[in-house]
Every structure is written in structure tokens, then in C-alpha cells.
Short mmCIF file of C-alpha atoms and ligand atoms in Angstrom, two decimals:
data_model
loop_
_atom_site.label_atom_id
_atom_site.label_comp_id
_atom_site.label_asym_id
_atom_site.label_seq_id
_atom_site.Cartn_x
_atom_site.Cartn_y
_atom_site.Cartn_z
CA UNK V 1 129.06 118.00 95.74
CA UNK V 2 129.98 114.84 97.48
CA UNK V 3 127.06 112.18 97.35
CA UNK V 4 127.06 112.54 101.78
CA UNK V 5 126.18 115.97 101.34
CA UNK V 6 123.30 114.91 98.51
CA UNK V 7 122.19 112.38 100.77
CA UNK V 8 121.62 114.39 103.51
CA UNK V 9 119.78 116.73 101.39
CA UNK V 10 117.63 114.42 100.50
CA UNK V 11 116.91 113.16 103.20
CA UNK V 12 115.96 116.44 105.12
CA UNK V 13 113.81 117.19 101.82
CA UNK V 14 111.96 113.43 102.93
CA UNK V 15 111.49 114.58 106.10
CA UNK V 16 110.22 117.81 105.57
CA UNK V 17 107.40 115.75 103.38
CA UNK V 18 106.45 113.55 105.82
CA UNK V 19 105.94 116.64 108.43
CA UNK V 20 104.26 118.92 105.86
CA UNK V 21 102.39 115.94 103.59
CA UNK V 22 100.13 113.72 104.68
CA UNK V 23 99.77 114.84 108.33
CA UNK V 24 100.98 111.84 110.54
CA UNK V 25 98.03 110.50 111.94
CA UNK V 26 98.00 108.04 114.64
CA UNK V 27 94.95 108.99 116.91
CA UNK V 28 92.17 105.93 118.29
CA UNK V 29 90.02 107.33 115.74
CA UNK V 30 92.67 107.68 112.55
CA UNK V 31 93.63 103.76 113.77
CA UNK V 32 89.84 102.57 113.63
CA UNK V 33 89.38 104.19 110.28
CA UNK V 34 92.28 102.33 108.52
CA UNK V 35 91.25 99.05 110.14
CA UNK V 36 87.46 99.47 109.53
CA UNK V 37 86.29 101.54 106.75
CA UNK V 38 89.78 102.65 104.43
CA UNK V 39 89.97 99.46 102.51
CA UNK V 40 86.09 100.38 101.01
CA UNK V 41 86.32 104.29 101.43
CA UNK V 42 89.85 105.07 100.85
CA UNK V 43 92.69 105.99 103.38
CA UNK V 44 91.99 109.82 103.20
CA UNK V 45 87.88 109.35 102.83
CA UNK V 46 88.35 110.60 99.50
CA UNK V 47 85.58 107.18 98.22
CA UNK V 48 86.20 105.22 95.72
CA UNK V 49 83.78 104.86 92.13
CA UNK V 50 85.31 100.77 92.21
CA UNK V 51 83.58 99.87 96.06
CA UNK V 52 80.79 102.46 95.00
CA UNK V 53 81.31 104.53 98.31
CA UNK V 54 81.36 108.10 99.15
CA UNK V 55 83.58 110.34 99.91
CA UNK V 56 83.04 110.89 103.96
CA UNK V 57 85.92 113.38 104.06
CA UNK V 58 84.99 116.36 106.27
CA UNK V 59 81.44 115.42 106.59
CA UNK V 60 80.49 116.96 109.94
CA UNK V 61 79.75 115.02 112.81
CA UNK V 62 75.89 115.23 113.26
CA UNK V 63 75.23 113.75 109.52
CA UNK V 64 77.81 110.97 109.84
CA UNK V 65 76.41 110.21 112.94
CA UNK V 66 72.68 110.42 111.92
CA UNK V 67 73.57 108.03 108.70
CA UNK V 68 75.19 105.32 110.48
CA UNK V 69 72.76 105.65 113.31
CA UNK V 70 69.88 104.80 110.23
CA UNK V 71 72.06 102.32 108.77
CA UNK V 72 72.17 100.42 112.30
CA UNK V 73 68.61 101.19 113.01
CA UNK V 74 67.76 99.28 109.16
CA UNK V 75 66.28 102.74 108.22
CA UNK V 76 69.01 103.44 105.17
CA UNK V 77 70.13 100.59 103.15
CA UNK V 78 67.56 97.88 104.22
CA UNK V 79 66.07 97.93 101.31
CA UNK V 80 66.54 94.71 99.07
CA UNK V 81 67.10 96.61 96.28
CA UNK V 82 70.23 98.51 97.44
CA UNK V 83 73.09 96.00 97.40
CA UNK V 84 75.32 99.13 98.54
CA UNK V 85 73.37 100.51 101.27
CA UNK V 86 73.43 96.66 102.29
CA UNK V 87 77.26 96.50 102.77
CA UNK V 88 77.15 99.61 104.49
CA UNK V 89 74.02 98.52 106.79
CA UNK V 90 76.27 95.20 107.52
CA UNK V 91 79.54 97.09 108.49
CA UNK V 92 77.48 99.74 110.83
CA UNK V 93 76.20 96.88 112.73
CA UNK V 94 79.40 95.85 113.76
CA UNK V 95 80.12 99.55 115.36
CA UNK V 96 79.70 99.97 118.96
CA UNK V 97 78.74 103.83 120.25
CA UNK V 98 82.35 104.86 121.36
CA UNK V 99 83.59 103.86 118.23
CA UNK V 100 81.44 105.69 116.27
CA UNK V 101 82.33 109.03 118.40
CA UNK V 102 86.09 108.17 117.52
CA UNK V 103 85.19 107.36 114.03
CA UNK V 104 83.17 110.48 113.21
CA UNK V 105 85.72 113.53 114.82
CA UNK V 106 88.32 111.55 112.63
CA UNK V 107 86.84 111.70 109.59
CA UNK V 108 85.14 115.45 109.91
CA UNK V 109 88.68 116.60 110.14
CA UNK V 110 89.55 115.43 106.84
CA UNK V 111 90.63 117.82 104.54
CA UNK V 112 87.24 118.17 102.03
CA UNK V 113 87.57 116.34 98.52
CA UNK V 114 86.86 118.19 95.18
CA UNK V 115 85.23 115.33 92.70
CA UNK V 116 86.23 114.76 89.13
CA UNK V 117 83.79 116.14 86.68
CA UNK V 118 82.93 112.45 85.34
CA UNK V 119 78.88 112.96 84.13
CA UNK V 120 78.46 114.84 80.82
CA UNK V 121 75.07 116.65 81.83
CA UNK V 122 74.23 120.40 81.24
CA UNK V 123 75.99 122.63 83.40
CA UNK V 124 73.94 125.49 82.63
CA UNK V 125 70.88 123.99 83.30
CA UNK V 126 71.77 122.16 86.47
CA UNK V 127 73.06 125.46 87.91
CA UNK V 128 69.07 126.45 87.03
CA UNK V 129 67.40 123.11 88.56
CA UNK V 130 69.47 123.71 91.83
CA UNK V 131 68.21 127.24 92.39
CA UNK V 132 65.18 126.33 91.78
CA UNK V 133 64.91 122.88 93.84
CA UNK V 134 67.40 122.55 95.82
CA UNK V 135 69.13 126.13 97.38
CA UNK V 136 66.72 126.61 99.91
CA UNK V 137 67.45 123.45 102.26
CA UNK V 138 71.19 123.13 101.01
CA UNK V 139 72.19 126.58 100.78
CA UNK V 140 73.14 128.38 97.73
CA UNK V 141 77.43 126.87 98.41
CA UNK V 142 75.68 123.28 98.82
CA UNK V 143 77.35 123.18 102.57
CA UNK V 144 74.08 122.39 103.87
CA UNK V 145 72.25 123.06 106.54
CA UNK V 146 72.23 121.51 110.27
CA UNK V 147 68.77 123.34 111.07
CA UNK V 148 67.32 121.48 108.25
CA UNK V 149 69.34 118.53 108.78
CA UNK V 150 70.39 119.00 105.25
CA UNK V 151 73.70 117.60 104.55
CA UNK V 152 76.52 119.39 102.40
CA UNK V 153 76.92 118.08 99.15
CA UNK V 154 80.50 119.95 98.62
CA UNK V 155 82.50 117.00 98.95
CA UNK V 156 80.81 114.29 97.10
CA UNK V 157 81.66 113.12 93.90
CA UNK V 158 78.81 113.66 91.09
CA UNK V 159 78.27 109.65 90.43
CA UNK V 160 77.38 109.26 94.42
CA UNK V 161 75.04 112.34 94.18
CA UNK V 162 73.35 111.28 91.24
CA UNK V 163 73.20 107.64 92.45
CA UNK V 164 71.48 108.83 95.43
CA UNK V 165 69.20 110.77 93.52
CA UNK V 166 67.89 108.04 91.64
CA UNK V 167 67.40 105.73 94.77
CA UNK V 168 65.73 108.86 96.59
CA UNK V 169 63.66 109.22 93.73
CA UNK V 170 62.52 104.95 93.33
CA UNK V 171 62.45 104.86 97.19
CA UNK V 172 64.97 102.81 97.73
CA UNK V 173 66.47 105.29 99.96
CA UNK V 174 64.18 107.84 101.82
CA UNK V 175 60.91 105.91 101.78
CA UNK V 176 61.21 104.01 105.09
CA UNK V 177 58.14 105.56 107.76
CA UNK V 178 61.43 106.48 110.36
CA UNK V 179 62.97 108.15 107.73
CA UNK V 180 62.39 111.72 108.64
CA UNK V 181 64.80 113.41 106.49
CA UNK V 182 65.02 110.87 103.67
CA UNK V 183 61.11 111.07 102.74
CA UNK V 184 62.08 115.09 101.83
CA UNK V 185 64.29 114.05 99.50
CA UNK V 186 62.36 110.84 98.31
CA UNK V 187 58.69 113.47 97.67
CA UNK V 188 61.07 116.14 96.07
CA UNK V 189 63.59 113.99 93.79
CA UNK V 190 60.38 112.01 92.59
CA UNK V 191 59.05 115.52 91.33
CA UNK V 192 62.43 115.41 88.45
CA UNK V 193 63.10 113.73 85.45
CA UNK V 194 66.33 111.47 85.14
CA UNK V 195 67.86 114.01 83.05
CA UNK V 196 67.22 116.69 85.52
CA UNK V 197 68.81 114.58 88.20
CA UNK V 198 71.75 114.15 85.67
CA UNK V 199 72.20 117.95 85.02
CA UNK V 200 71.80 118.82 88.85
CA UNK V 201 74.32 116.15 90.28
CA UNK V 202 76.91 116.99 87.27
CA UNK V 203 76.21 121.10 88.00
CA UNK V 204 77.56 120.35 92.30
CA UNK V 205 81.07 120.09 91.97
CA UNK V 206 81.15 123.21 89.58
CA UNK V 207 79.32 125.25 92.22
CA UNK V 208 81.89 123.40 94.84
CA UNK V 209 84.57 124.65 93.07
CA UNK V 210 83.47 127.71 93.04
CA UNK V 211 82.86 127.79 96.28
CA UNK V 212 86.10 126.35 97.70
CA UNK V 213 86.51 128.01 100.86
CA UNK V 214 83.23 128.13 101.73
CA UNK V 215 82.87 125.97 105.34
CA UNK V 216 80.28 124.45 107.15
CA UNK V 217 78.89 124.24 110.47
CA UNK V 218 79.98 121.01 112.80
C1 LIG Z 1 82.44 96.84 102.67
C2 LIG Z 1 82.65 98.20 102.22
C3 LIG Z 1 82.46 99.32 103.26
C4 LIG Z 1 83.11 99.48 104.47
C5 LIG Z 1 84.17 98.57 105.11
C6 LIG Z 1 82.62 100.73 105.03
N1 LIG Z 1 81.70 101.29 104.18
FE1 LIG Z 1 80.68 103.03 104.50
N2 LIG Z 1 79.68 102.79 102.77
C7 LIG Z 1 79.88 101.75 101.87
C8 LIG Z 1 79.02 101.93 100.71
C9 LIG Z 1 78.96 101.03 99.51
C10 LIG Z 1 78.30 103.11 100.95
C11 LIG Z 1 77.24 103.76 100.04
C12 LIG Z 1 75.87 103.32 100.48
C13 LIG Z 1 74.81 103.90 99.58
O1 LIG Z 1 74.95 103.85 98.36
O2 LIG Z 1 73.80 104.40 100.13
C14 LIG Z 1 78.72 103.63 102.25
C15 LIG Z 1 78.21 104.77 102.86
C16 LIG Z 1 78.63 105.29 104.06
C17 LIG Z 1 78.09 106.47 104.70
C18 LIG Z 1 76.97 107.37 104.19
C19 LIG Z 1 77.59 108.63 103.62
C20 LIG Z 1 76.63 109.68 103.15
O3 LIG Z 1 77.11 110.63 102.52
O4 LIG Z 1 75.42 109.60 103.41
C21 LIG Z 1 78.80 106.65 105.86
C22 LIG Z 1 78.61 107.76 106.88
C23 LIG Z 1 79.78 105.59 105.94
N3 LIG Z 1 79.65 104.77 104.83
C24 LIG Z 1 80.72 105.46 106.97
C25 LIG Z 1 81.58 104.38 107.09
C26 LIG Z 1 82.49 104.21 108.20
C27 LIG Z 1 82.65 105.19 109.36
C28 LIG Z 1 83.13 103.01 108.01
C29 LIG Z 1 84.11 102.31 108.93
C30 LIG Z 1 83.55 101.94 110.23
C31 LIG Z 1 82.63 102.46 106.77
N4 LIG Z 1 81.71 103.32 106.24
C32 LIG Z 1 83.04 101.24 106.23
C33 LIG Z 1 80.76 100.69 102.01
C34 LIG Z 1 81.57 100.46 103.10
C1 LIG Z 2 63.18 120.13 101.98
C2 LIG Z 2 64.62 120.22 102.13
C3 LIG Z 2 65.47 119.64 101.01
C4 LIG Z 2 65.47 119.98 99.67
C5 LIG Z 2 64.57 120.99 98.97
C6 LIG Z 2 66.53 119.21 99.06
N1 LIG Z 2 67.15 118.43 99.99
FE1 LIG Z 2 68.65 117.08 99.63
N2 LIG Z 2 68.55 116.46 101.56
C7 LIG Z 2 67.73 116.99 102.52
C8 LIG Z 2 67.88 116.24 103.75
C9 LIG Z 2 67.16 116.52 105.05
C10 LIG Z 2 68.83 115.21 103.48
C11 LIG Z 2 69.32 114.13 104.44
C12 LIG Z 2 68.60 112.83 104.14
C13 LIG Z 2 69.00 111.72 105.06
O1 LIG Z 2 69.10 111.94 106.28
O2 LIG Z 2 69.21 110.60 104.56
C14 LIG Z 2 69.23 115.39 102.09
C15 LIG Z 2 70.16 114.57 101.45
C16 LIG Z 2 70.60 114.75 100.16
C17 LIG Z 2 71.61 113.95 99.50
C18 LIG Z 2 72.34 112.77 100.07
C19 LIG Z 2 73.71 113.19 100.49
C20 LIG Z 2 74.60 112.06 100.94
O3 LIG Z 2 75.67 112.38 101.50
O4 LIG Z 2 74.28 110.88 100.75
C21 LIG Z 2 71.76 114.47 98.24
C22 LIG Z 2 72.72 113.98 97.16
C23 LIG Z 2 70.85 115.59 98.12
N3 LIG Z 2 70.15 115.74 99.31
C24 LIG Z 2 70.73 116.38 97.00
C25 LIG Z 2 69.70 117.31 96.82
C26 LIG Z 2 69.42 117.96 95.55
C27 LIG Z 2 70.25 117.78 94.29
C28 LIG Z 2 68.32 118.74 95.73
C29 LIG Z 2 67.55 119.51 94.69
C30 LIG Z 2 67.05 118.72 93.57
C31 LIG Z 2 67.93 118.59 97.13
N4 LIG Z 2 68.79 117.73 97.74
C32 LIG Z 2 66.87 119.27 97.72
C33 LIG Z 2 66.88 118.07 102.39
C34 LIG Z 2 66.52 118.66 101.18
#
């Protein structure tokens, strides 16, 4: 084969990546999110364990709405004792409303993450605890619930949800008066022990494995 027939080969095989990879990408709101939030959440959403952020990938629109709307508002991560909710609160502030809109029908169209299994709790048992606790505002697939304003818990990684867990359960997060929703989770997740909270949040991803194709509502 001569190398200009290899070469064009390859090259088609390049192109047919780029069209069938990463989806090119170049709407207002897929421009704002690389310039404002990538470098701390990732360029897919996906978070990242080293900036301590969440995955926002495919988060629907009311909850990422509601969240940065608390964050501007100093409801969620005014707290002195939350250095992350802090950075957060800081980079919200910044946002003006049609941003936000941009921002938020971006990032709900993200394809969903599936976490690494990185906590060591008891599968078994967590499965147990979330029946028990946590089903009947979350759903028994963890996609959540927009009556409820419960959010899905599919896509997050099992450090974030059991870092949230503890703050829900010291107050941290969810114990502001405005904080409608939080203060459910802050009087329930002060109810469970720290190794409950550790077997819950490192059950999740198993049941969001298993639940894969499970959607939920926008
Ligand atoms: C300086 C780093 C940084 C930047 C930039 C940043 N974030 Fe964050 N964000 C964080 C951290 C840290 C958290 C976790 C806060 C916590 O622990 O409660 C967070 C949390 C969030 C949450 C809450 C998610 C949930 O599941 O409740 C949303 C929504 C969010 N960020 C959206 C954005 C958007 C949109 C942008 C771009 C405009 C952005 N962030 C830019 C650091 C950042
Ligand atoms: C009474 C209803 C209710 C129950 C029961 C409940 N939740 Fe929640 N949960 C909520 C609501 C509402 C929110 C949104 C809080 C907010 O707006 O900040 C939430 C938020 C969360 C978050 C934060 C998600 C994020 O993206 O930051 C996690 C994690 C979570 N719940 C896990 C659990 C677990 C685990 C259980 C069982 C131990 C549980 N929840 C039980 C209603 C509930």
C-alpha cells in the first residue's frame, strides 16, 4: 500500500472521530462553560476529586438552577466552615441570569457520568440504609424527584455524596432558615451514623449502574 493511500486512511479514520467522539460543541452555552466553570469541574462536567467539585453532567435544569440560585442568594456555601461551598458561592456571584439559562441547558445535555467505586463501605448494607431512608424522596433508581425537589444522585461520584452527607448532617449545608430543601436532608442525615453515611454513599453508584438507562425528568 503506498503511504498516500495510508494517509488518507487515516485521516478519514480522524475525521470520522472527531464527528462521532466528542460531539463538536460550540454553542453560547458550551463556550461559557469552558471559560467559566471547566477549569474546576472538568471539560465534560465529569468533576474532579483534586478541585473537590461535582460532577454537574446531565443534572437537569431546575436543580442546577435552584443550587446556584442558593449559592447567589448565600443560602448554600455561606457557611464559614465550607471552604468549597465558598468557591462555589464566589463564582455564582459573578453569573448574571442569561448566563445561567445558557449555562444550565448546556450542561443538562451532558452525557451522565458513572463514578469510580473509590469508598470501601458495605455494599450490602447501604443497598439496606437506602431503602429504608432514602427511596421514597429519591426514587428507588436514585434519579430523583422534581415533585419533591429531590435531586438525582445517578451521576455523582460517591466522595461528593458522602461529603455532602456529612455537611448535611453538621449543618454546614442544609441548616440555613431559606433553606427549604436542605433542612430535609440536614433533620434526616443527622438521624445516621458516619458509617451509615459511608455504606449509603459507597452503595449509589452500584444501584446507578444498575440502573444505567434509567432517565430523569428535566
Ligand atoms: C473555583 C472552582 C469552581 C468554579 C470555577 C466553578 N465551580 Fe461549581 N463548584 C465548585 C465546588 C468546589 C463545588 C462543591 C461545593 C460543595 O461542596 O458544596 C461546586 C458545586 C457546584 C454546583 C452544585 C452541584 C450539586 O450537585 O449540588 C453547581 C450547580 C455548580 N458548581 C455549577 C457551576 C457552574 C455552572 C460553573 C461555571 C459558571 C461553576 N460551577 C464553576 C467549584 C467551582
Ligand atoms: C424528605 C425527602 C428526602 C429524603 C428522605 C432524602 N433526601 Fe436527599 N435530598 C432531598 C432534597 C429536597 C435535596 C435537595 C437539597 C438542596 O436543595 O440543597 C436532597 C439532596 C441530596 C443530596 C445532594 C445532592 C447534590 O447534588 O449535591 C444528596 C447526596 C442526597 N440528597 C442524598 C440522600 C440520601 C443518601 C438519602 C438517604 C439517607 C436522602 N438523600 C434522603 C430530599 C430527600
Amino acid at each position: 500500500m503506498s503511504s498516500r493511500i495510508i494517509l488518507a486512511i487515516l485521516l478519514s479514520l480522524s475525521q470520522a472521530f472527531a464527528e462521532n467522539g466528542t460531539p463538536k460543541n460550540d454553542s453560547p452555552g458550551a463556550k461559557l462553560f469552558s471559560v467559566k466553570c471547566a477549569t474546576c469541574h472538568g471539560a465534560k462536567a465529569a468533576g474532579d476529586p483534586k478541585q473537590q467539585t461535582p460532577s454537574l453532567a446531565a443534572l437537569p435544569e431546575w436543580y442546577l438552577t435552584r443550587q446556584i440560585g442558593k449559592f447567589q442568594k448565600d443560602i448554600r456555601g455561606a457557611n464559614p466552615g465550607d471552604p468549597d461551598g465558598l468557591k462555589m458561592r464566589a463564582v455564582a456571584h459573578t453569573l448574571k441570569p442569561e448566563e445561567l439559562k445558557l449555562l444550565t441547558a448546556h450542561i443538562r445535555k451532558l452525557p451522565r457520568v458513572q463514578s469510580l467505586f473509590t469508598l470501601k463501605g458495605d455494599v450490602k448494607k447501604g443497598r439496606e440504609l437506602f431503602r429504608e431512608n432514602c427511596m421514597a424522596c429519591h426514587r428507588y433508581n436514585a434519579t430523583g424527584e422534581l415533585v419533591f425537589g429531590s435531586p438525582p444522585l445517578t451521576g455523582l461520584q460517591d466522595w461528593y455524596i458522602l461529603k455532602q452527607l456529612k455537611k448535611f448532617k453538621s449543618g454546614v449545608r442544609g441548616d440555613h432558615e431559606k433553606d427549604e430543601e436542605g433542612r430535609k436532608m440536614h433533620s434526616l442525615a443527622k438521624t445516621l451514623t458516619g458509617e451509615e453515611l459511608l455504606n449509603i454513599a459507597t452503595f449509589i453508584p452500584h444501584l446507578a449502574k444498575e440502573h444505567a438507562k434509567d432517565r430523569h425528568k428535566q
